[in-house]
PDB file of C-alpha atoms and ligand atoms in Angstrom:
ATOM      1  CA  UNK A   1       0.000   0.000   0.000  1.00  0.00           C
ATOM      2  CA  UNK A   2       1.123   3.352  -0.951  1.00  0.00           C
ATOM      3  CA  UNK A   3      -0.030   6.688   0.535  1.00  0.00           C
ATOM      4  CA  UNK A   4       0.510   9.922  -0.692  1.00  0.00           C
ATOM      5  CA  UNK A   5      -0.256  13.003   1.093  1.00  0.00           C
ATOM      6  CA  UNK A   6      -1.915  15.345  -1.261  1.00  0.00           C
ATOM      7  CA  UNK A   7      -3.082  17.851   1.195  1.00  0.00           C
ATOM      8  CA  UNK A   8      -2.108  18.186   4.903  1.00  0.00           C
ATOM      9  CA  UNK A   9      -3.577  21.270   5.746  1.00  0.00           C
ATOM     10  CA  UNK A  10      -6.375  22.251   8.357  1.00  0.00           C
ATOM     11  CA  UNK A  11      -9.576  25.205   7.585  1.00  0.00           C
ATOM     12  CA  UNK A  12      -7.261  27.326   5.756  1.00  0.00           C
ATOM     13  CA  UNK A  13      -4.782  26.521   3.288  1.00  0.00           C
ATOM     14  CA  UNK A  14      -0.869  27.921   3.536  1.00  0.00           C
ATOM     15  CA  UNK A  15       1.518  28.455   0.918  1.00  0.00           C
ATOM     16  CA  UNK A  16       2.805  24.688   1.607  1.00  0.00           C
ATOM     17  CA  UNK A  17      -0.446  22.539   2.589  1.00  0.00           C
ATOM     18  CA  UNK A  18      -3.033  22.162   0.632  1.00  0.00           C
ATOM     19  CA  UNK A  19      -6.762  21.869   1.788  1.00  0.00           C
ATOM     20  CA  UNK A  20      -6.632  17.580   2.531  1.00  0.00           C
ATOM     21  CA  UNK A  21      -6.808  14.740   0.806  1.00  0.00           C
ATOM     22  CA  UNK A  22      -4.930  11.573   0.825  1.00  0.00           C
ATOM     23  CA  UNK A  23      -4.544   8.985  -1.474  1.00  0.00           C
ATOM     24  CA  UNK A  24      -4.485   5.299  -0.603  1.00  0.00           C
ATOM     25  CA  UNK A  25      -3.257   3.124  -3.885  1.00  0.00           C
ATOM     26  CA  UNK A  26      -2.932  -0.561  -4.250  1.00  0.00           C
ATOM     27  CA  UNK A  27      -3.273  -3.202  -6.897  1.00  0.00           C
ATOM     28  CA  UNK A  28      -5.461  -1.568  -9.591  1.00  0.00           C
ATOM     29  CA  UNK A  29      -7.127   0.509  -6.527  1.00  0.00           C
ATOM     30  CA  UNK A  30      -6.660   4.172  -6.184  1.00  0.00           C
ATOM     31  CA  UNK A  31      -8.922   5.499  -3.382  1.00  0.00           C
ATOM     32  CA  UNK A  32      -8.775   9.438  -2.332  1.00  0.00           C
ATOM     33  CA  UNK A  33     -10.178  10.329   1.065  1.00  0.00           C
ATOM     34  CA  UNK A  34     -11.602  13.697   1.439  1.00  0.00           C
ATOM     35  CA  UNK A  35     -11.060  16.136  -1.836  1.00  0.00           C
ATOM     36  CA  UNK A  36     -10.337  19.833  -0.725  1.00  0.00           C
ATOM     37  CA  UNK A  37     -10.383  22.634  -2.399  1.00  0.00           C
ATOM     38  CA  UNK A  38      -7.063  22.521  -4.808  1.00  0.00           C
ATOM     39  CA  UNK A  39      -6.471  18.891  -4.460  1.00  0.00           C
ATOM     40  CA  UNK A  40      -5.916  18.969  -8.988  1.00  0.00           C
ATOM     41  CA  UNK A  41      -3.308  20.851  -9.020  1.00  0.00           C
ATOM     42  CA  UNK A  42      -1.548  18.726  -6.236  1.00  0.00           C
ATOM     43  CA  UNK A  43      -2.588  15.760  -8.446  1.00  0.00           C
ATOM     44  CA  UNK A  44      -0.586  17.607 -10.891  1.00  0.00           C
ATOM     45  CA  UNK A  45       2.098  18.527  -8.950  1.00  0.00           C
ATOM     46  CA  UNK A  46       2.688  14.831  -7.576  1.00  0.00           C
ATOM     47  CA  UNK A  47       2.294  13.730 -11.284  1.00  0.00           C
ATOM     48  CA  UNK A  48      -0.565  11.440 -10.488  1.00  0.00           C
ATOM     49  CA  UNK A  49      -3.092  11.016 -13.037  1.00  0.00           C
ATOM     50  CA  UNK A  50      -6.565  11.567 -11.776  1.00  0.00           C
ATOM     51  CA  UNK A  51      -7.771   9.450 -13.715  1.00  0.00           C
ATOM     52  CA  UNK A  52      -6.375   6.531 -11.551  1.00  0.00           C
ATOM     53  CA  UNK A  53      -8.915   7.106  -9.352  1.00  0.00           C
ATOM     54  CA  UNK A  54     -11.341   4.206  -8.068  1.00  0.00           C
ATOM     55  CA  UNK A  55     -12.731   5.481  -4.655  1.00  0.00           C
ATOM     56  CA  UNK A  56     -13.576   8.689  -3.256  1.00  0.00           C
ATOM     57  CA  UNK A  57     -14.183   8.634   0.325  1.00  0.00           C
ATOM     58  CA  UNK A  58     -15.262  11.367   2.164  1.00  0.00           C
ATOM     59  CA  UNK A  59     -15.274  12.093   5.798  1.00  0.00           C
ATOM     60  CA  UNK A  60     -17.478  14.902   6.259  1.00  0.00           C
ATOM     61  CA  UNK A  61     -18.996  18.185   4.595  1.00  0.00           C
ATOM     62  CA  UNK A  62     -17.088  20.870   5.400  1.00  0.00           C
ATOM     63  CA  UNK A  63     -15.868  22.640   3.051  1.00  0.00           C
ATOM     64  CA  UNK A  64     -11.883  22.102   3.535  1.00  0.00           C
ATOM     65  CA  UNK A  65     -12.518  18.423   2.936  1.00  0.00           C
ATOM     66  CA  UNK A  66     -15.343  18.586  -0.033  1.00  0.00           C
ATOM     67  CA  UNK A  67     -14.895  21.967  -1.974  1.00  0.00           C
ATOM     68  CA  UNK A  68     -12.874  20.085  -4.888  1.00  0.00           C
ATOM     69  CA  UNK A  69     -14.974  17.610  -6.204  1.00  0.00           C
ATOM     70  CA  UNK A  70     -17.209  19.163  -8.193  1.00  0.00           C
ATOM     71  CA  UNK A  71     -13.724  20.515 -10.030  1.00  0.00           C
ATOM     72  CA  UNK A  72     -12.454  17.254  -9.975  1.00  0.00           C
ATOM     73  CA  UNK A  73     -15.441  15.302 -11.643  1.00  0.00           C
ATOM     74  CA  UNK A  74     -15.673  18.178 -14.106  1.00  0.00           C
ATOM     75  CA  UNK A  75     -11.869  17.071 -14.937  1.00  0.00           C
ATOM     76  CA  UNK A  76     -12.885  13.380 -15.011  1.00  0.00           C
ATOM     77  CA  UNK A  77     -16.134  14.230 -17.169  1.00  0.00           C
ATOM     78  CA  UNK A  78     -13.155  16.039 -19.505  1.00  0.00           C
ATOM     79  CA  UNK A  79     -11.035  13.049 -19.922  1.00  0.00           C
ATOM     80  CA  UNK A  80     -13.058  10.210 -20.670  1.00  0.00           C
ATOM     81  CA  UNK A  81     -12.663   8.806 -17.564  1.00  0.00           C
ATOM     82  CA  UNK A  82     -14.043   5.069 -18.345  1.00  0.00           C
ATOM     83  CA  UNK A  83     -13.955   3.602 -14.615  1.00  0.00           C
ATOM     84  CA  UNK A  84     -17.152   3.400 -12.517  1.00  0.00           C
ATOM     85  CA  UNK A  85     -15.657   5.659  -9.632  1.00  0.00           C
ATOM     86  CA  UNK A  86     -17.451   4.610  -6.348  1.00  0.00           C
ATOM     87  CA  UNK A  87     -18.106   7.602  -3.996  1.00  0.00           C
ATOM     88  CA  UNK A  88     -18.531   7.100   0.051  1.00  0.00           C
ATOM     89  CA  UNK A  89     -19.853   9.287   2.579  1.00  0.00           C
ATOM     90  CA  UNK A  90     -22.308  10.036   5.396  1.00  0.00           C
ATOM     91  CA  UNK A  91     -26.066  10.600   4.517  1.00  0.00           C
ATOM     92  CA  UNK A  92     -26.657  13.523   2.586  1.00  0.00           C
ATOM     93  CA  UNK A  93     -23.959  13.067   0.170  1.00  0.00           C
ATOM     94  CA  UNK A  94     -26.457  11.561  -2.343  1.00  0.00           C
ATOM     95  CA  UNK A  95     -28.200  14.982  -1.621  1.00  0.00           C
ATOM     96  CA  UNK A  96     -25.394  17.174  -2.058  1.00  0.00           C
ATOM     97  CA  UNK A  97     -24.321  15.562  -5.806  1.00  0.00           C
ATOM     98  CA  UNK A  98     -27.581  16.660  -6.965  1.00  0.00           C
ATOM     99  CA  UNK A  99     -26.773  20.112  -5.767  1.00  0.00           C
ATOM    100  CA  UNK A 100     -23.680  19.869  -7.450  1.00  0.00           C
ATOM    101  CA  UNK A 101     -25.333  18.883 -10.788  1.00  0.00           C
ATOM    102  CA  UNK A 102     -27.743  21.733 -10.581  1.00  0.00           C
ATOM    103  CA  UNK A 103     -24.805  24.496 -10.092  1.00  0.00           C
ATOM    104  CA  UNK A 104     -22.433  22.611 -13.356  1.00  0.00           C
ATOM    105  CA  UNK A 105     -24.724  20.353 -15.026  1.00  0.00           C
ATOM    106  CA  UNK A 106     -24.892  16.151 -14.714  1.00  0.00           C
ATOM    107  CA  UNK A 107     -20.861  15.218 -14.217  1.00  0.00           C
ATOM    108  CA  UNK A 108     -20.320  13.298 -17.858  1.00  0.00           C
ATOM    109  CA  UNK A 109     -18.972   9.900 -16.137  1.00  0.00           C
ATOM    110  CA  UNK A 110     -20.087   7.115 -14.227  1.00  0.00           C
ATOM    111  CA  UNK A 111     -20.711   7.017 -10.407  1.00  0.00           C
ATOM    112  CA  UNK A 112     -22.112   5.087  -7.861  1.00  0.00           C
ATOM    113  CA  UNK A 113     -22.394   6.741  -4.273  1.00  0.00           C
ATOM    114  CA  UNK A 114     -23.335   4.955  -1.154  1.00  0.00           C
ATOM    115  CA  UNK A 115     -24.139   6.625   1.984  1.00  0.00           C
ATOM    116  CA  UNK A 116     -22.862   4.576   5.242  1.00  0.00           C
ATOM    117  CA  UNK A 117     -22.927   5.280   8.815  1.00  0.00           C
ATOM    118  CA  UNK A 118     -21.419   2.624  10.515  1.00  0.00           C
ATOM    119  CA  UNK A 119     -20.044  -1.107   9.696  1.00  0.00           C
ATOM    120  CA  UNK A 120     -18.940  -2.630   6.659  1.00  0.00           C
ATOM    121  CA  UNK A 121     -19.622  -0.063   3.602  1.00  0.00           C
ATOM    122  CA  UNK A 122     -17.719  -2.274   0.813  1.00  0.00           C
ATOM    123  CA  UNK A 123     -16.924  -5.640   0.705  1.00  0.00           C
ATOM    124  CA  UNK A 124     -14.358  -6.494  -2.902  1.00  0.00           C
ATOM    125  CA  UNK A 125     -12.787  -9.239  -3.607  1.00  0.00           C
ATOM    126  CA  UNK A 126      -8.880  -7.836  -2.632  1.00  0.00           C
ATOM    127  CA  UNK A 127     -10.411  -5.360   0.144  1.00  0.00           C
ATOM    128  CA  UNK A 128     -13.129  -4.178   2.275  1.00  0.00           C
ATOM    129  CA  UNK A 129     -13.966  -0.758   4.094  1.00  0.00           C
ATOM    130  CA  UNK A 130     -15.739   0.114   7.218  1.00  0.00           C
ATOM    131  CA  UNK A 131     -16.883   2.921   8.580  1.00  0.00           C
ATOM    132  CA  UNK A 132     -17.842   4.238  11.959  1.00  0.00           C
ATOM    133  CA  UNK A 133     -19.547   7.456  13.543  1.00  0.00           C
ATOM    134  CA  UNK A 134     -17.202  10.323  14.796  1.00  0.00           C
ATOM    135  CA  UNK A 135     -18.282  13.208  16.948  1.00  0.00           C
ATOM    136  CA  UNK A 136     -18.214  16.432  15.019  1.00  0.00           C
ATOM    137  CA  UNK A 137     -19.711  19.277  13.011  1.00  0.00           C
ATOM    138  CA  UNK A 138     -23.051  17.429  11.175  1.00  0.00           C
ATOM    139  CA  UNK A 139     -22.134  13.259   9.924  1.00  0.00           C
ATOM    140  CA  UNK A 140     -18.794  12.706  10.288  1.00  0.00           C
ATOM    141  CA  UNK A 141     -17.350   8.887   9.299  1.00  0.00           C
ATOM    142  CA  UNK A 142     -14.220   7.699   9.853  1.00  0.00           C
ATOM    143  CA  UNK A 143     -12.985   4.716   7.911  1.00  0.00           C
ATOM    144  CA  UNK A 144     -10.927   1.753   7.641  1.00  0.00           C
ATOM    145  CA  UNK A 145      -9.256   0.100   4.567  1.00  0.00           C
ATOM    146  CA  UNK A 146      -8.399  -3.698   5.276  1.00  0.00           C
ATOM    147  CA  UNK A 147      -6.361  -5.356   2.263  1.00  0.00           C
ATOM    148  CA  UNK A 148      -7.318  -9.055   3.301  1.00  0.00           C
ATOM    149  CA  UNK A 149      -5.470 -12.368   3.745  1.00  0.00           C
ATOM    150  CA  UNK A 150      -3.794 -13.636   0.493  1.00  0.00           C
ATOM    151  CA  UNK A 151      -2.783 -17.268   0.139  1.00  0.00           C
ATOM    152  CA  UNK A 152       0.289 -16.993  -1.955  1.00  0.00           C
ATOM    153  CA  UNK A 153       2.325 -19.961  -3.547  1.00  0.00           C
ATOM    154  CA  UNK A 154       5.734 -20.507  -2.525  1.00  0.00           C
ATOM    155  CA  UNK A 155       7.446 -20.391  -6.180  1.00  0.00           C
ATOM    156  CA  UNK A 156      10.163 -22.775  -4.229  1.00  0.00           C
ATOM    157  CA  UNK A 157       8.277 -25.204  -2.811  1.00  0.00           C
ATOM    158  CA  UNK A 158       6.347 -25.448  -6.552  1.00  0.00           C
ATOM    159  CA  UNK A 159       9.243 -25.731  -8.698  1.00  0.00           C
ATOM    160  CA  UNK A 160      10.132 -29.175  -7.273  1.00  0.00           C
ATOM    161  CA  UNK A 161       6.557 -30.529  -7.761  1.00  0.00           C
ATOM    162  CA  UNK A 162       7.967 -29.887 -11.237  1.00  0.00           C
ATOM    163  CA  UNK A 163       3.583 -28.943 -12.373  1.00  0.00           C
ATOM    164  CA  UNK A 164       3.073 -27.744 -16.061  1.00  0.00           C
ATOM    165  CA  UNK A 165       1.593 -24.316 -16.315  1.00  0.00           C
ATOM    166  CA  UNK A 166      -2.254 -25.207 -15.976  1.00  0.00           C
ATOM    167  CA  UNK A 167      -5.540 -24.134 -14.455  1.00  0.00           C
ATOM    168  CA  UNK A 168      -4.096 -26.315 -11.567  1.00  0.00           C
ATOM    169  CA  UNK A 169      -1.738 -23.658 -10.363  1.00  0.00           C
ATOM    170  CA  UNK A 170      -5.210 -21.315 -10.052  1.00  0.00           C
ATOM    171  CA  UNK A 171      -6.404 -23.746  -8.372  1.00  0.00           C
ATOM    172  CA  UNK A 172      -3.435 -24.382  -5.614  1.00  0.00           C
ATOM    173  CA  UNK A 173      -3.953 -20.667  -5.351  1.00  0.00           C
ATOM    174  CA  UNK A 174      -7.213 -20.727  -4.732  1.00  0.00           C
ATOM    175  CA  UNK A 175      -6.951 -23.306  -1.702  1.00  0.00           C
ATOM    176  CA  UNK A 176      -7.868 -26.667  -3.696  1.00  0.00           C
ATOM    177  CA  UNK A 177      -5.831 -29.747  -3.328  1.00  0.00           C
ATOM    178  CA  UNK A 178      -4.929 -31.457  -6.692  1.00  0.00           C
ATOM    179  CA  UNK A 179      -4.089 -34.233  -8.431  1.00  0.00           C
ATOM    180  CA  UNK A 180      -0.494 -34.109 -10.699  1.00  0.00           C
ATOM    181  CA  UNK A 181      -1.229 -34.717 -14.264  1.00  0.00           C
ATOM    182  CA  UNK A 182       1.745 -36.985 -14.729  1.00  0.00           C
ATOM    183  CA  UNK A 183       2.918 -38.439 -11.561  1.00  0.00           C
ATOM    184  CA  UNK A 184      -1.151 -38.655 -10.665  1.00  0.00           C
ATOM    185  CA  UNK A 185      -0.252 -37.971  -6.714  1.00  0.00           C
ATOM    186  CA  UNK A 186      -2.097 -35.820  -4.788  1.00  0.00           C
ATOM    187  CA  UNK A 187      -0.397 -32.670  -3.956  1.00  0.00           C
ATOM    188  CA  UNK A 188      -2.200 -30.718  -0.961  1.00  0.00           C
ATOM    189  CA  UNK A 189      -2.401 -26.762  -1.515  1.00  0.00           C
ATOM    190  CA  UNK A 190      -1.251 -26.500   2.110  1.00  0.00           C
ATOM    191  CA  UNK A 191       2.032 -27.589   1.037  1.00  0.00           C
ATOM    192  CA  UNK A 192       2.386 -25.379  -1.492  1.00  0.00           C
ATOM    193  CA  UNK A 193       1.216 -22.332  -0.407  1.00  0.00           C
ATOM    194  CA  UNK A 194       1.527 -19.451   2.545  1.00  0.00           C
ATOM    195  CA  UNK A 195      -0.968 -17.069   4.126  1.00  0.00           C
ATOM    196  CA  UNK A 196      -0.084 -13.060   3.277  1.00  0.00           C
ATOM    197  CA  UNK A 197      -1.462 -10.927   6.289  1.00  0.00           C
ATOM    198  CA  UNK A 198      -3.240  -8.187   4.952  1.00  0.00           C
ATOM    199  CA  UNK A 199      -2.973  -4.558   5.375  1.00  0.00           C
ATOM    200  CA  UNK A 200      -5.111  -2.095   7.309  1.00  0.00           C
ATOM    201  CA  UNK A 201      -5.169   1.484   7.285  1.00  0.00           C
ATOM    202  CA  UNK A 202      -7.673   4.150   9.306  1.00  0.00           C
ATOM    203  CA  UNK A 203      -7.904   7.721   8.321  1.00  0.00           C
ATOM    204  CA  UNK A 204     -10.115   9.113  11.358  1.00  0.00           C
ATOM    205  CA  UNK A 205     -10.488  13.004  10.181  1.00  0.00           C
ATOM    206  CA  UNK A 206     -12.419  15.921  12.427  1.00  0.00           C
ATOM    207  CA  UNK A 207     -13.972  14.824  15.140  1.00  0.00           C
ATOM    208  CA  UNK A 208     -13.662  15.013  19.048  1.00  0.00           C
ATOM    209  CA  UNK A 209     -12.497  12.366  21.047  1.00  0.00           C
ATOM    210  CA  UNK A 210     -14.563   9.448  21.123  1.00  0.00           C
ATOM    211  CA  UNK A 211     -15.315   5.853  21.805  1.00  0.00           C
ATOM    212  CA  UNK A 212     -15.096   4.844  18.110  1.00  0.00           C
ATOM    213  CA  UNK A 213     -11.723   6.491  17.120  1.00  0.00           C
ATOM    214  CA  UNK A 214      -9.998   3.545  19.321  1.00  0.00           C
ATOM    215  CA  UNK A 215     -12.552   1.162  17.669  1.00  0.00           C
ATOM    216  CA  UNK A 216     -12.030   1.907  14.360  1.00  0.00           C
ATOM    217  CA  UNK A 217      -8.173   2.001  14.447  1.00  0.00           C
ATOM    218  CA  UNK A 218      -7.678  -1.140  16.222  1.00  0.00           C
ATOM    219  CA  UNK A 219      -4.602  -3.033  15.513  1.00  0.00           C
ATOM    220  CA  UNK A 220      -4.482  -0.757  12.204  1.00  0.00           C
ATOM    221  CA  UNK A 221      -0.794  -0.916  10.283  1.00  0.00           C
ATOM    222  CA  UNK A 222      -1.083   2.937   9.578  1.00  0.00           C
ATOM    223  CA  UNK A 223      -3.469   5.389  11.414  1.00  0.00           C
ATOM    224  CA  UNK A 224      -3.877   8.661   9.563  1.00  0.00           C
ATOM    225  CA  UNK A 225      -5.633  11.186  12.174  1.00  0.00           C
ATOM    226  CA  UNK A 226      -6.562  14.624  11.905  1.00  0.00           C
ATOM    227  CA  UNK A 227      -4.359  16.740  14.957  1.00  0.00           C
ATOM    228  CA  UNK A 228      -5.821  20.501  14.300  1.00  0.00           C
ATOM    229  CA  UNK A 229      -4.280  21.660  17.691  1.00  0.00           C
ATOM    230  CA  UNK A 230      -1.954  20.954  20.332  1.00  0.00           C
ATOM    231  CA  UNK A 231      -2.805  20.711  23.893  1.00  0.00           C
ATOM    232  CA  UNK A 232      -1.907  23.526  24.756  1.00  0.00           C
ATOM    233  CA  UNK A 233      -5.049  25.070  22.563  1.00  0.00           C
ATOM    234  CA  UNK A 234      -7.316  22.306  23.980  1.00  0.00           C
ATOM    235  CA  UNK A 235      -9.796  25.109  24.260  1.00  0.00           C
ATOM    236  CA  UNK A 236     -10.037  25.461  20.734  1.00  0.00           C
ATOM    237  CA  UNK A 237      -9.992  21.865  19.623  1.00  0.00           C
ATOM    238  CA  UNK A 238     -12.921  21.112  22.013  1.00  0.00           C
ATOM    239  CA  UNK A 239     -14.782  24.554  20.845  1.00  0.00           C
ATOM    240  CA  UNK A 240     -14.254  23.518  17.053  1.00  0.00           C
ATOM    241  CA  UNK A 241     -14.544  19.778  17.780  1.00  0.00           C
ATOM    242  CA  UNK A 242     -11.476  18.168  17.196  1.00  0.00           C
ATOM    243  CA  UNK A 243      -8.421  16.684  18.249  1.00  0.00           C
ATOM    244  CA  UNK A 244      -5.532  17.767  20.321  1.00  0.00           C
ATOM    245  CA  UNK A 245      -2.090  16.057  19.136  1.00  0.00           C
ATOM    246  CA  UNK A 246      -2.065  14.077  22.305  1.00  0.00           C
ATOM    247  CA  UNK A 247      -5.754  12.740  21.661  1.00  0.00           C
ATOM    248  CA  UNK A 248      -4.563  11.318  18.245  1.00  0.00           C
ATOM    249  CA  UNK A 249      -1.332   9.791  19.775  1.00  0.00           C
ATOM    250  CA  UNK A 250      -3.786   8.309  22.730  1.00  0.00           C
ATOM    251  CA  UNK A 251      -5.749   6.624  20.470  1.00  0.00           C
ATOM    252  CA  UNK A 252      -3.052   5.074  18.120  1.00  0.00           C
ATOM    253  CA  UNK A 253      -1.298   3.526  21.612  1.00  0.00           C
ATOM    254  CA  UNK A 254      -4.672   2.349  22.933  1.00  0.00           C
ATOM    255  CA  UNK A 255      -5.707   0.816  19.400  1.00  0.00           C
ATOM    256  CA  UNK A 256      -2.381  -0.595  19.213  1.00  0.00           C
ATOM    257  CA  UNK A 257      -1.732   1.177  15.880  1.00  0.00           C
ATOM    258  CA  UNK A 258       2.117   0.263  14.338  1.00  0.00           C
ATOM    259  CA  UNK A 259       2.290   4.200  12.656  1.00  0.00           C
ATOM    260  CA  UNK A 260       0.612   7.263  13.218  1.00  0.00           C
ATOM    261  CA  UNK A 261       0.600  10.058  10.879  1.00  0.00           C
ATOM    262  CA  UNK A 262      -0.603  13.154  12.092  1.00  0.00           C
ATOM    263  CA  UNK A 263      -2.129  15.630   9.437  1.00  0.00           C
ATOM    264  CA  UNK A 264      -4.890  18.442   9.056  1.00  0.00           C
ATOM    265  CA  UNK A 265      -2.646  20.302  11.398  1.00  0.00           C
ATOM    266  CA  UNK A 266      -3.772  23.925  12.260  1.00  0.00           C
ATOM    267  CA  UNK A 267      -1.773  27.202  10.219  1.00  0.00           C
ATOM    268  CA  UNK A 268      -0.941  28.902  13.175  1.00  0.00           C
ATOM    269  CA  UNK A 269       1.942  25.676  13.623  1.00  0.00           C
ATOM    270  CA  UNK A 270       3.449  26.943  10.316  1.00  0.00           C
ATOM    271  CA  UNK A 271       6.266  24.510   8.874  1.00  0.00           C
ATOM    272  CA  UNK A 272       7.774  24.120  12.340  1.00  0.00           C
ATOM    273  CA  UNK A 273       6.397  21.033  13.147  1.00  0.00           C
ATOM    274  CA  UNK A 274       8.405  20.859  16.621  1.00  0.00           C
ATOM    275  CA  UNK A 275       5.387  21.454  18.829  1.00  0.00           C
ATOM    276  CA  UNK A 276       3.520  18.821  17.371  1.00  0.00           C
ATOM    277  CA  UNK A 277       5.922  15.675  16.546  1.00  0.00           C
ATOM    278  CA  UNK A 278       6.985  15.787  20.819  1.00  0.00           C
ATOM    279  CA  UNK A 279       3.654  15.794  21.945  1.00  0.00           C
ATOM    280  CA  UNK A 280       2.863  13.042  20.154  1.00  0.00           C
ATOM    281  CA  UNK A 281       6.549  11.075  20.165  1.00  0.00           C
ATOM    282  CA  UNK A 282       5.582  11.523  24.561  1.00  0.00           C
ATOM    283  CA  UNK A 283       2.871   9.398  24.349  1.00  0.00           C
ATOM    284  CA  UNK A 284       3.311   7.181  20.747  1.00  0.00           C
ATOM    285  CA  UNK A 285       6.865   6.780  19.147  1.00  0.00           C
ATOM    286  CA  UNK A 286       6.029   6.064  16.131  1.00  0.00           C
ATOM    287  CA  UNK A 287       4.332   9.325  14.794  1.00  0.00           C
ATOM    288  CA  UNK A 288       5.149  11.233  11.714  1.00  0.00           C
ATOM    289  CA  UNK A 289       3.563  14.369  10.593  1.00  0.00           C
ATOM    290  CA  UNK A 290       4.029  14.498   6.697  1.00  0.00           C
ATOM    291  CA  UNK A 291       4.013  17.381   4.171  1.00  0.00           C
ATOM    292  CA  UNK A 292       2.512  17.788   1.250  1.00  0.00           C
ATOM    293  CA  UNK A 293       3.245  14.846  -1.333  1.00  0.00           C
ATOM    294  CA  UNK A 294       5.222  13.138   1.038  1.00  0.00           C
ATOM    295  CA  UNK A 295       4.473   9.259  -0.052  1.00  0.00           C
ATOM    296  CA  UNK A 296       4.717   6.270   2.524  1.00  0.00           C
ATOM    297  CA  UNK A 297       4.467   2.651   1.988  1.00  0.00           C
ATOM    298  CA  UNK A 298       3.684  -0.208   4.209  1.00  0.00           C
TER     299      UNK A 298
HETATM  300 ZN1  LIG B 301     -11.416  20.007   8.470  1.00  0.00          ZN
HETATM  301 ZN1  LIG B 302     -14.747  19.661   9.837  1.00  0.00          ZN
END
């Protein structure tokens, strides 16, 4: 899984972060949580074809996380983009594409949008997402991305069954013991094959403190959180309902997270991002706050 950070910034842009959105790419999947206002250019700038794109999911409808999708679908509309692109969001999303449509005219592509709340919201093949409830300014989802379990076939172990390339090899793949064509012995798929652990990342954006964040991140490989203030301007973060730095850390220790990045980080911190990587290295270790287009991988 590869992230890129497309925007990191909080209500107002700066000259260096962008209004948010983050992009979460694997296999032929390209999923984009939240879409703020600018977010094509950055696409630009990181030399990522929209066009990639599978998956919007959005968190909420503020404006710093929603005001560039109607410019992006426009773009999509523009290029021919040939995917069904599969939009997720609280209720009232359906509602507020129709608005959209009645400012620019119908988008010229092909959509899908569901509306979840809580639970599992898509269920693929390769990957599923859930969702949960966060505590914040009207609907507010965060959401989790869980590559699943892969049995894989140990290129080793097969060589020295010494199998023709067949449908048989799908089917070792698939689980299925099988019968050699020539030696006519059966070869168990246990013996041939290993268990990949998935992948799971949570992107938990504005919201205060709540029971869910910890529930929702649980034993997550990457935790993206939103971390508009520190502690030291609790006051604000609880009178614009969101996060303090040390909330977001708290929550990544108690789910047992592996990485925390830390983004949607106020202006007033500027690009010295001191103040917020100690409060959060205090309580979780593993914390990085990124810039824009910085990419990770896990
Ligand atoms: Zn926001
Ligand atoms: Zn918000």
């Amino acid at each position: 899984m590869e992230i890129t950070f497309l925007g990191t910034g909080s209500a107002i842009p700066t000259a260096k972060k962008n209004h948010v959105g983050t992009l979460i790419s694997f296999a032929d999947k390209n999923i984009l949580v939240d879409c703020g206002e600018g977010i094509q250019r950055q696409f630009k700038i990181a030399e990522i074809s929209p066009t990639k794109l599978t998956h919007i999911l959005i968190s909420h409808w503020h404006a710093d996380h929603t005001l560039g999708i109607p410019g992006l679908l426009e773009t999509l509309s523009m290029s021919e983009y040939q995917k069904k692109l599969v939009i997720i969001g609280p209720k009232g999303t359906k509602y507020n594409f129709s608005l959209f449509e009645k400012i620019y005219g119908k988008f010229r592509i092909n959509y899908e949008i569901k509306e979840a709340s809580s639970g599992k919201c898509l269920d693929d093949k390769l990957f599923m997402i859930e969702t949960l409830p966060m505590k914040h300014a009207g609907l507010t989802n965060a959401y989790s991305i869980k590559i699943k379990d892969r049995l894989r076939i140990d290129k080793k172990k097969l060589k020295r069954f010494n199998l023709p390339n067949s449908p048989l090899i799908k089917d070792i793949q698939n689980g299925k013991d099988i019968v050699h064509p020539v030696t006519k012995k059966k070869i168990k798929a246990k013996s041939l094959t290993y268990l990949e652990k998935g992948k799971k990342i949570t992107i938990i954006m504005d919201t205060l403190q709540n029971s869910n964040t910890v529930k929702i991140a649980k034993d997550a490989d990457l935790l993206i959180s939103e971390a508009s203030f520190i502690e030291a301007q609790r006051d604000k973060a609880d009178s614009y309902k969101h996060l303090t730095v040390k909330d977001a850390a708290t929550i990544a220790k108690k789910a047992k997270a592996k990485k925390l990045a830390l983004t949607h980080n106020s202006q007033r911190y500027g690009d010295d991002i001191s103040p917020i990587i100690n409060e959060a290295k205090s309580i979780f270790k593993n914390t990085i706050v990124p810039k824009d287009f910085d990419i990770i991988s896990i």
